[in-house]
Short mmCIF file of C-alpha atoms and ligand atoms in Angstrom, two decimals:
data_model
loop_
_atom_site.label_atom_id
_atom_site.label_comp_id
_atom_site.label_asym_id
_atom_site.label_seq_id
_atom_site.Cartn_x
_atom_site.Cartn_y
_atom_site.Cartn_z
CA MET A 1 95.68 87.69 108.04
CA ASP A 2 97.55 84.60 109.12
CA HIS A 3 96.87 80.98 109.97
CA PHE A 4 97.95 80.98 113.63
CA LEU A 5 94.71 80.75 115.61
CA TYR A 6 93.57 79.27 118.92
CA ARG A 7 91.58 76.12 118.52
CA ASP A 8 90.22 74.19 121.51
CA GLY A 9 92.39 76.30 123.79
CA VAL A 10 95.69 75.71 121.95
CA LEU A 11 97.43 77.97 119.45
CA CYS A 12 97.58 76.11 116.14
CA ALA A 13 99.56 76.64 112.96
CA GLU A 14 97.02 75.77 110.27
CA ASP A 15 95.79 72.34 111.47
CA VAL A 16 98.69 71.48 113.78
CA ALA A 17 98.72 72.17 117.53
CA ILE A 18 101.89 74.05 118.40
CA ASP A 19 102.44 72.25 121.72
CA ASP A 20 102.76 68.99 119.74
CA ILE A 21 105.49 70.49 117.54
CA ALA A 22 107.25 71.91 120.61
CA ALA A 23 107.28 68.48 122.26
CA ALA A 24 108.90 66.94 119.18
CA VAL A 25 111.29 69.70 118.08
CA ARG A 26 112.14 71.31 121.47
CA THR A 27 112.08 75.08 121.95
CA PRO A 28 112.98 77.61 120.75
CA PHE A 29 112.12 77.29 117.06
CA TYR A 30 110.70 79.25 114.14
CA LEU A 31 107.42 78.03 112.70
CA TYR A 32 106.04 79.05 109.29
CA SER A 33 102.64 78.56 107.69
CA THR A 34 102.56 77.54 104.02
CA ALA A 35 98.97 78.81 103.61
CA THR A 36 99.97 82.27 104.87
CA LEU A 37 103.03 82.47 102.61
CA GLU A 38 100.90 81.47 99.62
CA ARG A 39 98.10 83.85 100.51
CA HIS A 40 100.45 86.82 100.81
CA PHE A 41 102.22 86.09 97.53
CA ARG A 42 98.87 85.78 95.71
CA LEU A 43 97.64 89.09 97.18
CA PHE A 44 100.53 90.89 95.46
CA ASP A 45 100.22 88.91 92.27
CA GLU A 46 96.50 89.67 92.04
CA ALA A 47 96.99 93.33 92.99
CA LEU A 48 99.05 93.79 89.79
CA GLU A 49 96.66 91.88 87.55
CA GLY A 50 96.24 93.67 84.23
CA LEU A 51 99.84 94.91 84.19
CA PRO A 52 102.67 92.75 82.87
CA HIS A 53 104.48 92.05 86.13
CA LEU A 54 106.72 89.80 88.22
CA VAL A 55 106.60 89.61 92.01
CA CYS A 56 110.23 89.08 93.06
CA TYR A 57 110.23 87.93 96.69
CA ALA A 58 112.95 89.78 98.65
CA MET A 59 114.45 86.62 100.04
CA LYS A 60 116.61 88.32 102.64
CA ALA A 61 113.40 88.39 104.75
CA ALA A 62 113.38 84.59 105.11
CA SER A 63 115.49 82.45 102.83
CA ASN A 64 115.05 78.83 103.85
CA GLN A 65 115.04 76.57 100.78
CA ALA A 66 111.58 75.24 101.64
CA ILE A 67 110.15 78.77 101.78
CA LEU A 68 111.78 79.69 98.46
CA LYS A 69 110.48 76.50 96.83
CA THR A 70 106.96 77.18 98.13
CA LEU A 71 106.96 80.65 96.57
CA ALA A 72 108.81 79.67 93.39
CA GLY A 73 106.13 77.03 92.83
CA LEU A 74 103.57 79.85 92.62
CA GLY A 75 105.63 81.65 89.98
CA ALA A 76 107.56 84.03 92.22
CA GLY A 77 110.79 85.60 91.07
CA MET A 78 113.49 86.41 93.64
CA ASP A 79 115.25 89.59 94.66
CA VAL A 80 118.73 88.67 95.89
CA VAL A 81 121.32 90.89 97.57
CA SER A 82 124.38 88.63 97.65
CA GLY A 83 126.08 85.77 95.84
CA GLY A 84 124.92 83.48 98.62
CA GLU A 85 121.30 84.45 98.10
CA TYR A 86 121.71 84.01 94.36
CA ALA A 87 123.02 80.47 94.98
CA ARG A 88 120.11 79.77 97.35
CA ALA A 89 117.57 80.92 94.75
CA VAL A 90 119.17 78.72 92.08
CA ALA A 91 119.31 75.76 94.48
CA ALA A 92 115.57 76.19 95.12
CA GLY A 93 114.95 75.84 91.37
CA VAL A 94 114.42 79.50 90.46
CA PRO A 95 115.57 80.14 86.88
CA GLY A 96 118.09 82.95 86.35
CA ASN A 97 115.62 84.96 84.27
CA ARG A 98 113.44 85.30 87.37
CA ILE A 99 116.22 86.60 89.63
CA VAL A 100 116.97 90.30 90.09
CA PHE A 101 120.22 91.21 91.85
CA SER A 102 120.11 94.21 94.24
CA GLY A 103 122.61 95.45 96.83
CA VAL A 104 125.13 98.26 97.09
CA GLY A 105 128.35 96.26 96.87
CA LYS A 106 128.19 93.43 94.36
CA THR A 107 131.66 91.97 93.95
CA GLN A 108 133.13 90.93 90.60
CA ALA A 109 132.90 87.27 91.66
CA GLU A 110 129.20 87.67 92.46
CA ILE A 111 128.56 89.48 89.16
CA ARG A 112 130.42 86.78 87.21
CA ALA A 113 128.51 83.90 88.85
CA ALA A 114 125.16 85.54 88.08
CA LEU A 115 126.10 86.30 84.47
CA VAL A 116 127.34 82.76 83.86
CA ASN A 117 124.17 81.12 85.21
CA GLY A 118 121.72 83.79 84.01
CA ILE A 119 120.15 86.87 85.51
CA ARG A 120 117.01 88.89 84.84
CA GLN A 121 118.75 92.16 85.68
CA PHE A 122 121.26 93.80 87.97
CA ASN A 123 119.90 96.75 89.91
CA VAL A 124 122.96 99.00 89.76
CA GLU A 125 123.65 101.16 92.81
CA SER A 126 126.66 103.28 91.80
CA GLU A 127 128.79 104.30 88.84
CA PRO A 128 131.83 102.22 89.84
CA GLU A 129 129.59 99.18 90.21
CA MET A 130 128.12 99.88 86.77
CA ARG A 131 131.62 99.90 85.25
CA ALA A 132 132.52 96.67 87.06
CA ILE A 133 129.42 94.91 85.70
CA SER A 134 130.27 96.08 82.19
CA ASP A 135 133.89 94.88 82.53
CA VAL A 136 132.87 91.43 83.77
CA ALA A 137 130.23 91.09 81.03
CA VAL A 138 132.74 92.04 78.33
CA SER A 139 135.26 89.53 79.70
CA LEU A 140 132.58 86.81 79.41
CA GLY A 141 131.44 87.98 75.97
CA VAL A 142 127.89 88.70 77.18
CA VAL A 143 125.71 91.75 77.76
CA ALA A 144 124.34 92.42 81.24
CA PRO A 145 120.76 93.69 81.55
CA ILE A 146 120.62 96.49 84.10
CA THR A 147 118.39 98.99 85.79
CA ILE A 148 119.82 101.83 87.81
CA ARG A 149 118.55 102.26 91.34
CA VAL A 150 117.60 105.88 91.80
CA ASN A 151 117.34 107.53 95.18
CA PRO A 152 114.23 109.73 94.97
CA ASP A 153 114.97 111.65 98.21
CA VAL A 154 111.65 110.67 99.76
CA ASP A 155 111.08 110.30 103.49
CA ALA A 156 109.64 106.82 103.98
CA LYS A 157 108.56 107.74 107.55
CA THR A 158 109.83 104.47 108.95
CA HIS A 159 112.55 103.49 111.47
CA ALA A 160 115.86 105.21 110.55
CA LYS A 161 117.68 101.88 110.23
CA ILE A 162 115.30 100.70 107.49
CA ALA A 163 114.80 103.94 105.54
CA THR A 164 116.71 103.85 102.24
CA GLY A 165 115.24 106.52 99.99
CA LYS A 166 116.60 109.77 101.50
CA SER A 167 119.58 111.52 99.95
CA GLU A 168 121.67 110.81 103.07
CA ASN A 169 121.25 107.02 102.66
CA LYS A 170 123.91 104.90 100.94
CA PHE A 171 121.46 103.43 98.42
CA GLY A 172 121.14 104.22 94.72
CA ILE A 173 122.20 107.31 92.82
CA PRO A 174 120.55 110.70 93.36
CA ILE A 175 117.61 111.00 90.99
CA ALA A 176 118.82 114.46 89.94
CA ARG A 177 121.94 112.83 88.41
CA ALA A 178 120.08 109.96 86.79
CA ARG A 179 120.16 111.28 83.21
CA ASP A 180 123.95 111.64 83.27
CA VAL A 181 124.44 108.19 84.73
CA TYR A 182 122.08 106.59 82.20
CA ALA A 183 124.06 108.32 79.44
CA GLU A 184 127.25 106.72 80.74
CA ALA A 185 125.54 103.32 81.09
CA ALA A 186 124.37 103.45 77.47
CA ALA A 187 127.94 104.08 76.35
CA LEU A 188 129.42 101.08 78.22
CA PRO A 189 129.93 98.03 75.99
CA GLY A 190 128.84 95.31 78.45
CA LEU A 191 125.49 96.77 79.51
CA LYS A 192 121.96 96.86 78.21
CA VAL A 193 119.75 99.37 80.02
CA VAL A 194 116.29 97.86 80.53
CA GLY A 195 114.69 100.05 83.14
CA ILE A 196 114.66 101.93 86.43
CA ASP A 197 114.77 100.63 90.01
CA VAL A 198 113.69 102.25 93.26
CA HIS A 199 113.29 100.99 96.86
CA ILE A 200 112.68 103.55 99.56
CA GLY A 201 112.61 101.53 102.75
CA SER A 202 110.89 98.87 104.79
CA GLN A 203 107.87 98.66 107.09
CA LEU A 204 106.09 101.59 105.41
CA THR A 205 102.63 102.01 106.91
CA ASP A 206 101.47 104.82 104.64
CA LEU A 207 101.16 104.83 100.84
CA ALA A 208 102.06 108.53 100.42
CA PRO A 209 105.87 108.02 100.25
CA PHE A 210 105.39 105.30 97.62
CA GLU A 211 103.23 107.67 95.59
CA LEU A 212 105.87 110.42 95.75
CA ALA A 213 108.63 108.03 94.70
CA TYR A 214 106.69 106.31 91.92
CA THR A 215 105.55 109.63 90.49
CA LYS A 216 109.20 110.69 90.28
CA VAL A 217 110.05 107.38 88.60
CA ALA A 218 107.27 107.95 86.04
CA GLU A 219 108.63 111.42 85.25
CA LEU A 220 112.14 110.02 84.95
CA THR A 221 110.87 107.31 82.58
CA GLU A 222 109.56 109.97 80.19
CA ALA A 223 112.77 112.01 80.46
CA LEU A 224 115.01 108.99 79.80
CA ARG A 225 112.89 107.91 76.84
CA ALA A 226 113.23 111.42 75.44
CA ASP A 227 117.01 110.95 75.81
CA GLY A 228 116.75 107.83 73.66
CA HIS A 229 116.86 105.09 76.32
CA GLU A 230 114.64 102.06 76.05
CA ILE A 231 112.88 101.92 79.43
CA SER A 232 110.72 98.80 79.37
CA ARG A 233 110.85 97.68 82.98
CA LEU A 234 110.23 99.39 86.31
CA ASP A 235 111.38 97.70 89.52
CA LEU A 236 109.43 99.44 92.29
CA GLY A 237 111.08 97.69 95.24
CA GLY A 238 109.43 96.36 98.38
CA GLY A 239 108.68 97.89 101.74
CA LEU A 240 104.95 97.57 102.38
CA GLY A 241 104.52 97.27 106.16
CA ILE A 242 102.69 94.70 108.25
CA PRO A 243 100.65 94.99 111.47
CA TYR A 244 102.98 94.01 114.34
CA ALA A 245 100.52 94.91 117.10
CA ARG A 246 96.98 93.57 116.82
CA SER A 247 95.69 96.80 118.34
CA ASN A 248 97.27 99.10 115.74
CA ASP A 249 95.61 100.51 112.68
CA ALA A 250 96.13 98.10 109.83
CA PRO A 251 98.70 99.23 107.22
CA PRO A 252 97.52 99.61 103.61
CA LEU A 253 96.60 96.41 101.80
CA PRO A 254 98.43 95.02 98.75
CA THR A 255 95.31 95.77 96.66
CA ASP A 256 95.54 99.49 97.54
CA TYR A 257 99.26 99.37 96.83
CA GLY A 258 98.61 97.70 93.46
CA ALA A 259 96.02 100.34 92.56
CA LEU A 260 98.53 103.05 93.44
CA ILE A 261 101.15 101.44 91.17
CA LYS A 262 98.68 101.30 88.29
CA ARG A 263 97.77 104.94 88.86
CA CYS A 264 101.39 106.15 88.98
CA VAL A 265 103.07 104.07 86.26
CA GLY A 266 100.32 102.07 84.50
CA HIS A 267 100.21 104.42 81.51
CA LEU A 268 103.89 103.89 80.63
CA GLY A 269 103.55 100.44 79.06
CA CYS A 270 106.35 99.05 81.23
CA GLU A 271 106.64 95.63 82.79
CA VAL A 272 106.47 96.14 86.56
CA GLU A 273 108.49 94.28 89.18
CA ILE A 274 107.93 94.55 92.92
CA GLU A 275 110.13 93.13 95.68
CA PRO A 276 108.04 92.48 98.79
CA GLY A 277 109.78 90.60 101.60
CA ARG A 278 108.32 91.43 104.98
CA LEU A 279 104.69 91.35 103.90
CA ILE A 280 105.06 87.87 102.44
CA ALA A 281 107.02 86.26 105.26
CA GLY A 282 106.43 88.41 108.37
CA ASN A 283 103.06 87.21 109.53
CA ALA A 284 103.67 83.78 108.04
CA GLY A 285 106.10 82.95 110.84
CA ILE A 286 106.21 82.86 114.63
CA LEU A 287 108.95 82.17 117.15
CA VAL A 288 108.02 79.58 119.77
CA SER A 289 109.81 79.72 123.10
CA ARG A 290 109.43 78.41 126.63
CA VAL A 291 109.54 80.21 129.98
CA ILE A 292 112.65 79.08 131.85
CA TYR A 293 112.20 81.16 135.01
CA LEU A 294 109.91 83.72 136.58
CA LYS A 295 112.16 86.09 138.48
CA SER A 296 110.95 88.78 140.85
CA GLY A 297 113.09 91.89 140.64
CA GLU A 298 112.87 95.23 142.39
CA GLY A 299 109.64 96.79 141.25
CA ARG A 300 109.40 94.48 138.25
CA ASP A 301 109.00 90.84 137.38
CA PHE A 302 111.05 89.15 134.70
CA LEU A 303 109.93 86.40 132.41
CA ILE A 304 113.13 84.65 131.32
CA LEU A 305 112.65 82.75 128.05
CA ASP A 306 114.79 80.18 126.28
CA ALA A 307 114.79 82.40 123.16
CA ALA A 308 117.15 85.36 123.09
CA MET A 309 118.35 88.30 121.03
CA ASN A 310 120.60 86.01 118.98
CA ASP A 311 117.46 84.20 117.78
CA LEU A 312 115.33 87.32 117.16
CA ILE A 313 117.30 90.55 117.08
CA ARG A 314 114.56 92.92 115.92
CA PRO A 315 113.60 94.27 119.37
CA ALA A 316 117.28 94.97 120.23
CA MET A 317 118.16 96.38 116.81
CA TYR A 318 115.07 98.35 115.79
CA GLU A 319 113.15 98.72 119.08
CA ALA A 320 110.68 96.46 117.29
CA TYR A 321 107.43 95.41 118.89
CA HIS A 322 106.19 91.81 118.69
CA ASP A 323 102.94 90.51 120.11
CA ILE A 324 103.87 87.74 122.55
CA VAL A 325 101.09 85.30 123.41
CA PRO A 326 100.83 82.07 125.42
CA VAL A 327 100.41 78.93 123.31
CA MET A 328 97.76 77.72 125.78
CA GLU A 329 94.85 80.14 125.44
CA PRO A 330 94.30 82.09 128.66
CA PRO A 331 90.73 82.11 130.04
CA ALA A 332 88.69 85.12 128.92
CA GLY A 333 88.74 88.06 131.33
CA VAL A 334 91.79 86.80 133.26
CA GLU A 335 93.71 89.46 135.17
CA LEU A 336 96.91 90.65 133.46
CA ALA A 337 100.24 91.53 135.10
CA ALA A 338 103.27 93.46 133.83
CA TYR A 339 106.45 91.58 132.93
CA ASP A 340 109.80 92.40 131.43
CA ILE A 341 110.28 89.63 128.88
CA VAL A 342 113.95 88.79 128.40
CA GLY A 343 116.31 86.14 127.05
CA PRO A 344 119.30 84.49 128.77
CA VAL A 345 122.07 86.23 126.77
CA CYS A 346 124.62 88.32 128.68
CA GLU A 347 123.50 91.72 127.32
CA SER A 348 120.96 94.15 128.75
CA GLY A 349 119.81 94.61 125.15
CA ASP A 350 118.52 91.05 125.33
CA THR A 351 115.07 92.36 126.25
CA PHE A 352 112.05 91.58 124.10
CA ALA A 353 109.52 93.74 125.93
CA LYS A 354 109.34 95.93 129.03
CA GLY A 355 106.28 96.15 131.27
CA ARG A 356 104.28 93.97 128.89
CA MET A 357 100.82 93.08 130.25
CA MET A 358 100.49 89.30 130.18
CA PRO A 359 98.09 86.70 131.57
CA PRO A 360 99.40 84.60 134.50
CA LEU A 361 102.36 82.48 133.37
CA ALA A 362 104.43 79.73 134.92
CA GLU A 363 107.82 78.16 134.33
CA GLY A 364 107.59 75.73 131.42
CA ASP A 365 104.80 77.61 129.63
CA LEU A 366 105.07 77.94 125.85
CA MET A 367 105.03 81.42 124.32
CA ALA A 368 104.72 82.58 120.72
CA PHE A 369 106.18 85.73 119.22
CA ARG A 370 103.88 86.71 116.40
CA SER A 371 105.02 88.35 113.14
CA ALA A 372 108.51 86.86 113.45
CA GLY A 373 108.71 85.27 110.00
CA ALA A 374 110.60 88.12 108.32
CA TYR A 375 114.06 89.28 109.43
CA GLY A 376 113.93 86.66 112.18
CA ALA A 377 115.78 83.42 111.45
CA VAL A 378 117.88 85.10 108.75
CA MET A 379 119.31 87.60 111.24
CA SER A 380 120.01 85.05 113.96
CA SER A 381 123.50 84.22 115.17
CA GLU A 382 125.22 81.77 117.48
CA TYR A 383 126.26 84.44 120.00
CA ASN A 384 126.90 82.83 123.40
CA THR A 385 127.34 79.56 121.43
CA ARG A 386 123.60 79.18 121.30
CA PRO A 387 122.87 76.92 118.30
CA LEU A 388 120.85 78.42 115.42
CA ILE A 389 117.31 77.37 116.24
CA PRO A 390 115.33 75.01 114.01
CA GLU A 391 112.90 76.18 111.36
CA VAL A 392 109.67 74.24 110.91
CA LEU A 393 107.13 74.53 108.08
CA VAL A 394 103.47 73.60 108.45
CA HIS A 395 101.32 72.55 105.50
CA GLY A 396 97.72 71.75 106.48
CA ASP A 397 97.92 68.95 109.04
CA GLN A 398 101.57 68.15 108.27
CA TYR A 399 104.78 69.71 109.45
CA ALA A 400 108.46 69.25 108.66
CA VAL A 401 111.70 70.48 110.17
CA ILE A 402 113.20 72.54 107.34
CA ARG A 403 116.41 73.39 109.19
CA ALA A 404 117.62 71.25 112.05
CA ARG A 405 119.29 72.53 115.19
CA PRO A 406 123.05 71.92 114.99
CA THR A 407 124.68 69.96 117.79
CA PHE A 408 127.34 71.54 119.98
CA ASP A 409 129.92 69.31 118.28
CA GLU A 410 128.87 70.54 114.85
CA ILE A 411 129.32 74.11 116.01
CA ILE A 412 132.68 73.48 117.66
CA ASN A 413 134.00 71.45 114.74
CA ARG A 414 133.57 74.37 112.36
CA ASP A 415 136.60 75.90 114.07
CA THR A 416 140.08 74.78 113.01
CA ILE A 417 143.09 74.56 115.30
CA PRO A 418 146.27 75.90 113.60
CA ALA A 419 149.31 73.65 113.41
CA TRP A 420 151.25 75.54 116.12
CA LEU A 421 148.68 74.75 118.85
C1 PLP B 501 115.03 94.70 101.85
C2 PLP B 501 114.69 94.99 100.45
C3 PLP B 501 113.42 94.68 99.95
C4 PLP B 501 112.33 94.11 100.80
O1 PLP B 501 111.80 95.00 101.73
P1 PLP B 501 110.55 94.56 102.62
O2 PLP B 501 110.34 95.68 103.54
O3 PLP B 501 110.93 93.32 103.32
O4 PLP B 501 109.40 94.36 101.69
C5 PLP B 501 113.17 94.90 98.61
N1 PLP B 501 114.12 95.42 97.80
C6 PLP B 501 115.36 95.74 98.25
C7 PLP B 501 116.35 96.28 97.30
C8 PLP B 501 115.68 95.54 99.58
O5 PLP B 501 116.90 95.87 100.01
#
């Protein structure tokens, strides 16, 4: 559920008409709903009620300071995957003991910064990384809390570019080797083993792969305890999918996911962490764009928008589907026509949809890409020297620009001319 609904013929974000924001901010821009962000966070938090738990928002999905502050205010922890994200979480007021650090290639500088300011745990992804964390901790005279990310060799049945839990993926250590690696971790002077971590992929629309993975984690917990390790925390990752097409079957709900977690690991007496990203931010954001031209091609008509692949790369990168709707509500029963919906960037991959059935549209019309809140703005670039587009946050009947569009001069002035030119 989200808070982007037609009201009196205009698509609104909560209580604000989107055409009003477009007139003030200029298209294209990302638009987020506070109520939707809050609702999604609470769904997860409530789904784990009864278990000691922390919902650590995977902030790589959408990491604007205003979004982080909104979620942190509800008690969210953060899952970060870089030193930059760690700094963003701290800047948004998230205490170190609510930040977990994931990612396959943490550098010594990143490890040091997190240890100096405070960290809930590092989710270790390899043996060399484990040794590096121990070395840095020893050099600082501290002990680093860690989990080890195990790869359970489970098929998440999602797009290949976002599956992470098969043995061929670069993530984690094979679960079959876990006991040896935990033995080495326990022997390193700078580490304190606190638990186990797993994350099998993103946009999962079926609970079965989670159940397989979490059952393996539960078995591993017992085995590691028998080996003498203190396993008090299980980080079960993120990955629950969202409905991208209104017509599709709805993916499982956070409540069902929470019940599954309780069933698989509830008896172990561990504190549980989860790291949802997409489900919190995805349907809490839309991309608003305007039709620049209607172009008739051979056998097909093109709708050329002012948004492009540099603003929203998911269709080009993952063949992702987004519902695209006019901001002005079309009359009921209006006849639809097929369009290829494209951006102005000089790449054939800059195509959002092919043969999409749309109501009649004209140059200047406003369009909204639904479900664009996660992996949207954060993956955007300035390819073709198109400025990063603004982000706007709605809260009831108010809205604020939470990241302004840079000017051309600001973009150009980031470059430096060497002395010999
Ligand atoms: C990307 C990622 C997540 C979030 O995945 P979603 O599909 O957005 O919920 C959680 N944990 C880790 C380690 C990740 O890399």
